[in-house]
Amino acid sequence: MSSNHLILDAHELKQHYHVKQGVFKPDAVVKAVDGISFKLEKGKTLAIVGESGCGKSTLGRMLTMIETPTSGRLEHLGEDLLSLSKSAQATLRQKIQIIFQNPYGSLNPRKKIGSILEEPLVINRQLSKAERKAKALSIMAKVGLKAEHYDRYPHMFSGGQRQRIAIARGLMLDPSIIVADEPVSALDVSVQAQVLNLMMDLQTELGLSYVFISHDLSVVEHIADNVMVMYLGKVVEQGSKEELFNNPKHPYTLALLSSTPQLSPDKRRQRIKLQGELPSPLNPPSGCAFHGRCQHANERCQQEVPALREDQTDHLIACHAVEEQRIEFSHAV
Ligand code: SF4
């Protein structure tokens, strides 16, 4: 990967929280994100996948600097965001915007759309009222909203339109990166496709890079260039979309994929039922955190944390069974 194309470079990012457990017990440490590294190229989409509670939203909040990581390095165009002054961070933060799952919850119901969109400009730009309105109208047009929507309130819109408004607000400061946290999960399937198509059109038009957080692999298959699968704060598999979908190897990825509906019969997979629940991050299992739910687990898995290692070029997997070639793959199913 040419460094010219690299827009975000995360190295060993960690977010550890100290949790009080009562007067007589020492604090517990929750490792919500535990040493995650990735590279995001300009104009590309990295999808972060996993069950709720795996740390993907915490990672999203760190990338947008809503939360400061406990440790690690996060470079934007070669500049380490975490060692910048507060004011330099604030300026750079404008370049990395976030869109949330629930567009209604994130839009002030008492404000008209025009005012919601112009708010970031009031705070961060010195523009006249007329210039702000012109910018809002131009972004509204880009996301498929009409000029007459400018004076309406959020409750007057459908879920899909509200997500368009949230996307428009994310674009007001001309960001280069959008972190989209489950942006279509609250929408009907037919509307999901429209919003995803809009996001892909905007990516082409504006050269945006996306970090797309989702629990839904069928959505990810639509939009991602690269995929990172997370389990209890760690990456278990990472690679190009083609590798992840055509040649998945980690037992957790295989289970997630097998529960994703496939229309095409040649892509249907043998159903692997995920046993049990995601363990509590307060009390994570020893060794491989997935061992209690994995049909390939053995003694080594219970004791030794598997390292994330390259299986093939740019395809990383953290699994003892894959390393020991104990799993038979039949990806032609
Ligand atoms: Fe399963 Fe062991 Fe691989 Fe973990 S390391 S996914 S428990 S086989």
CSV table of N, CA and C and ligand atoms in Angstrom, one decimal, residues 250-252 288-298 300-302 304 306 318-322 326-327, ligand 1:
chain,number,residue,atom,x,y,z
A,250,HIS,N,-11.4,-17.8,10.3
A,250,HIS,CA,-11.5,-17.8,11.8
A,250,HIS,C,-12.9,-18.4,12.1
A,251,PRO,N,-13.0,-19.3,13.1
A,251,PRO,CA,-14.3,-19.9,13.4
A,251,PRO,C,-15.4,-18.9,13.8
A,252,TYR,N,-15.0,-17.8,14.3
A,252,TYR,CA,-16.0,-16.8,14.6
A,252,TYR,C,-16.6,-16.1,13.4
A,288,CYS,N,-7.8,-17.9,24.2
A,288,CYS,CA,-8.6,-17.3,23.2
A,288,CYS,C,-10.0,-17.0,23.8
A,289,ALA,N,-10.4,-15.8,23.7
A,289,ALA,CA,-11.6,-15.3,24.3
A,289,ALA,C,-12.8,-16.0,23.7
A,290,PHE,N,-12.7,-16.7,22.5
A,290,PHE,CA,-13.8,-17.3,21.9
A,290,PHE,C,-13.9,-18.8,22.2
A,291,HIS,N,-13.0,-19.3,23.1
A,291,HIS,CA,-12.9,-20.8,23.3
A,291,HIS,C,-14.2,-21.4,23.8
A,292,GLY,N,-14.9,-20.7,24.6
A,292,GLY,CA,-16.1,-21.3,25.2
A,292,GLY,C,-17.2,-21.5,24.2
A,293,ARG,N,-17.1,-20.9,23.0
A,293,ARG,CA,-18.1,-21.0,22.0
A,293,ARG,C,-17.6,-21.6,20.7
A,294,CYS,N,-16.4,-22.1,20.7
A,294,CYS,CA,-15.8,-22.6,19.5
A,294,CYS,C,-15.7,-24.1,19.4
A,295,GLN,N,-16.2,-24.7,18.3
A,295,GLN,CA,-16.2,-26.2,18.2
A,295,GLN,C,-14.8,-26.7,18.0
A,296,HIS,N,-13.8,-25.9,17.7
A,296,HIS,CA,-12.4,-26.3,17.4
A,296,HIS,C,-11.5,-26.1,18.6
A,297,ALA,N,-12.0,-25.6,19.7
A,297,ALA,CA,-11.2,-25.3,20.9
A,297,ALA,C,-10.5,-26.5,21.5
A,298,ASN,N,-9.3,-26.4,21.9
A,298,ASN,CA,-8.6,-27.4,22.6
A,298,ASN,C,-7.9,-26.8,23.8
A,300,ARG,N,-4.8,-25.9,24.3
A,300,ARG,CA,-4.0,-24.7,24.0
A,300,ARG,C,-4.8,-23.4,23.9
A,301,CYS,N,-6.0,-23.6,23.3
A,301,CYS,CA,-6.9,-22.4,23.2
A,301,CYS,C,-7.3,-21.8,24.5
A,302,GLN,N,-7.4,-22.7,25.5
A,302,GLN,CA,-7.9,-22.2,26.8
A,302,GLN,C,-6.8,-21.5,27.6
A,304,GLU,N,-3.6,-20.1,25.9
A,304,GLU,CA,-2.7,-19.2,25.1
A,304,GLU,C,-3.5,-18.3,24.2
A,306,PRO,N,-4.2,-16.4,21.0
A,306,PRO,CA,-3.6,-16.6,19.7
A,306,PRO,C,-3.2,-15.2,19.1
A,318,ALA,N,-6.3,-14.7,13.9
A,318,ALA,CA,-5.8,-15.0,15.2
A,318,ALA,C,-6.5,-16.3,15.7
A,319,CYS,N,-5.9,-17.5,15.3
A,319,CYS,CA,-6.5,-18.7,15.7
A,319,CYS,C,-5.5,-19.9,15.7
A,320,HIS,N,-5.4,-20.6,16.8
A,320,HIS,CA,-4.5,-21.7,16.9
A,320,HIS,C,-4.8,-22.8,15.9
A,321,ALA,N,-6.1,-23.1,15.7
A,321,ALA,CA,-6.5,-24.2,14.8
A,321,ALA,C,-6.2,-23.9,13.4
A,322,VAL,N,-6.3,-22.6,13.0
A,322,VAL,CA,-5.9,-22.3,11.6
A,322,VAL,C,-4.4,-22.4,11.5
A,326,ARG,N,-5.8,-27.4,11.6
A,326,ARG,CA,-6.7,-28.4,12.2
A,326,ARG,C,-8.1,-28.3,11.6
A,327,ILE,N,-8.4,-27.1,10.9
A,327,ILE,CA,-9.8,-26.9,10.4
A,327,ILE,C,-9.8,-27.3,8.9
B,1,SF4,FE1,-11.3,-21.6,18.4
B,1,SF4,FE2,-9.0,-22.1,19.5
B,1,SF4,FE3,-9.2,-20.8,17.2
B,1,SF4,FE4,-9.9,-19.6,19.4
B,1,SF4,S1,-7.9,-20.2,18.9
B,1,SF4,S2,-11.0,-19.6,17.5
B,1,SF4,S3,-10.8,-21.4,20.5
B,1,SF4,S4,-9.7,-22.9,17.6
